[in-house]
Amino acid sequence: MREIQMVDLGAQYKKLKPEIDAAMGSVLESTAFIKGPEVGLFENELKQYMGVRHVIACANGTDALQLALMALGLKPGDEIITTNFTFIASVEVVALLGYKLVLVDPDPGSFNISAEAVRKALTPKTRAVIPVHLFGQCADMEGIMKLAAEHDLFVIEDAAQATGTDYFFSDGSTRKAGTIGHIGTTSFFPSKNLGCYGDGGALYTNDDRLAAKLRSIANHGMKVRYHYSDIGINSRLDTIQAAVLRVKLKYLDSFNEARGRAAARYNEAFSGVHGIIVPPRMSWSSHIFHQYTLRITGGRRDSLKAYLEERKIPAMIYYPGPLHMQEAYRFLGYAAGSFPVTSQLCSEVLSLPMHPDLEQDQADYIIRSVLCFFED
Ligand SMILES: *Cc1c(COP(=O)(O)O)cnc(C)c1O
């Protein structure tokens, strides 16, 4: 049996090697390392795939979030609501830009914030909401967009973990995660479902004005060369990364389907086991299983993790500590017990190895090991 990894980038590279090497080689030959033609081609192909009017590539998913906030023209002190149970990038950019960060607990049944939780956190200063589609499944976008329309809020979807996830509206229509809010953001960090071989990110929007603003801000605030209409940053996707992503985008659906099959195998084995809660499924969203995340109840999570590690099975805790208790975010003034759901999830979640190349014998071994632990 191959050594089990959380994400097996080596196995994937082996399969795609001829195509990836050719794509990278042609950029090397061209020497168009910055703003080469592959960047625009990739933006167009991703646009088709996502069914969105504009894709703007940038340097990473954190920059994408920062660019999204910069494009909204908010004032210092304006309030932005997001979840306390996410990767730090979703909240960091809010604090960095001097907006007031308002954290809310996710719904324990979905890991994502609900429209109701956002509603409770509204004040007259609320200007934007950042729903995060955590682990590959969408937050309740229909509810959140309705609330946003009522209260004139911007919605920025952090879709870094949900590239390819479908959202199902109650009228029967479907949209890709990240294309529903005013702006969507994503990351091409190597371990993401659509990952490159370094850093990369992108923004989605259907709004022509926001698209022009985002493009300008990502390029030093420049619309016409050496004329600066906005204060911007330098955030570009490298041509080599765009070339890699063009290859990988063609396989994204098949990769996500393979993750789905691995998740189905896990679900079947773990459903009904006392002490395990399998990943929640929402009727409004498909799930691309960026992570396959169990909740281990009864205080046994850490001993299960150690048990699996002894058997050479990696397992990860996403995320181990509530953000409001991190040293850098103490200034927000939240009390330790302010977010009971986040605190509970942080003590219960355990993500198992999940990637498109997880082999049957590996999955069987992981399943047997987890079940063995619970039989003791
Ligand atoms: C990975 C990730 C990001 C940041 O992406 P980078 O490309 O690493 O900057 C932001 N939000 C979420 C939810 C992520 O998982």
PDB file of C-alpha atoms and ligand atoms in Angstrom, residues 60-62 65 86-87 89-90 132 158 160-161 187 189 192 200, ligand 1:
ATOM      1  CA  ASN A  60      -3.421  34.071  -3.710  1.00  0.00           C
ATOM      2  CA  GLY A  61      -6.741  33.573  -1.937  1.00  0.00           C
ATOM      3  CA  THR A  62      -5.908  35.988   0.871  1.00  0.00           C
ATOM      4  CA  LEU A  65     -10.325  38.609  -0.125  1.00  0.00           C
ATOM      5  CA  THR A  86     -12.685  29.367   9.252  1.00  0.00           C
ATOM      6  CA  PHE A  87      -9.121  29.763   8.057  1.00  0.00           C
ATOM      7  CA  ALA A  89      -7.486  34.670   5.937  1.00  0.00           C
ATOM      8  CA  SER A  90     -11.250  35.275   5.942  1.00  0.00           C
ATOM      9  CA  VAL A 132     -17.229  30.919   3.847  1.00  0.00           C
ATOM     10  CA  ASP A 158     -15.000  32.941   0.354  1.00  0.00           C
ATOM     11  CA  ALA A 160     -11.469  28.895  -1.504  1.00  0.00           C
ATOM     12  CA  GLN A 161     -12.612  25.453  -0.361  1.00  0.00           C
ATOM     13  CA  SER A 187      -7.394  30.160  -3.760  1.00  0.00           C
ATOM     14  CA  PHE A 189      -2.966  26.890  -2.998  1.00  0.00           C
ATOM     15  CA  LYS A 192      -7.069  23.132  -2.716  1.00  0.00           C
ATOM     16  CA  GLY A 200      -2.527  31.605  -6.831  1.00  0.00           C
TER      17      GLY A 200
HETATM   18  C1  LIG B   1      -6.921  28.600   1.669  1.00  0.00           C
HETATM   19  C2  LIG B   1      -7.942  29.550   2.129  1.00  0.00           C
HETATM   20  C3  LIG B   1      -7.791  30.931   1.991  1.00  0.00           C
HETATM   21  C4  LIG B   1      -6.514  31.605   1.579  1.00  0.00           C
HETATM   22  O1  LIG B   1      -5.906  31.198   0.454  1.00  0.00           O
HETATM   23  P1  LIG B   1      -4.341  31.478   0.194  1.00  0.00           P
HETATM   24  O2  LIG B   1      -4.232  31.226  -1.265  1.00  0.00           O
HETATM   25  O3  LIG B   1      -3.586  30.508   1.023  1.00  0.00           O
HETATM   26  O4  LIG B   1      -4.055  32.881   0.550  1.00  0.00           O
HETATM   27  C5  LIG B   1      -8.847  31.747   2.356  1.00  0.00           C
HETATM   28  N1  LIG B   1      -9.963  31.241   2.860  1.00  0.00           N
HETATM   29  C6  LIG B   1     -10.140  29.921   3.046  1.00  0.00           C
HETATM   30  C7  LIG B   1     -11.427  29.439   3.614  1.00  0.00           C
HETATM   31  C8  LIG B   1      -9.131  29.034   2.696  1.00  0.00           C
HETATM   32  O5  LIG B   1      -9.320  27.722   2.910  1.00  0.00           O
END
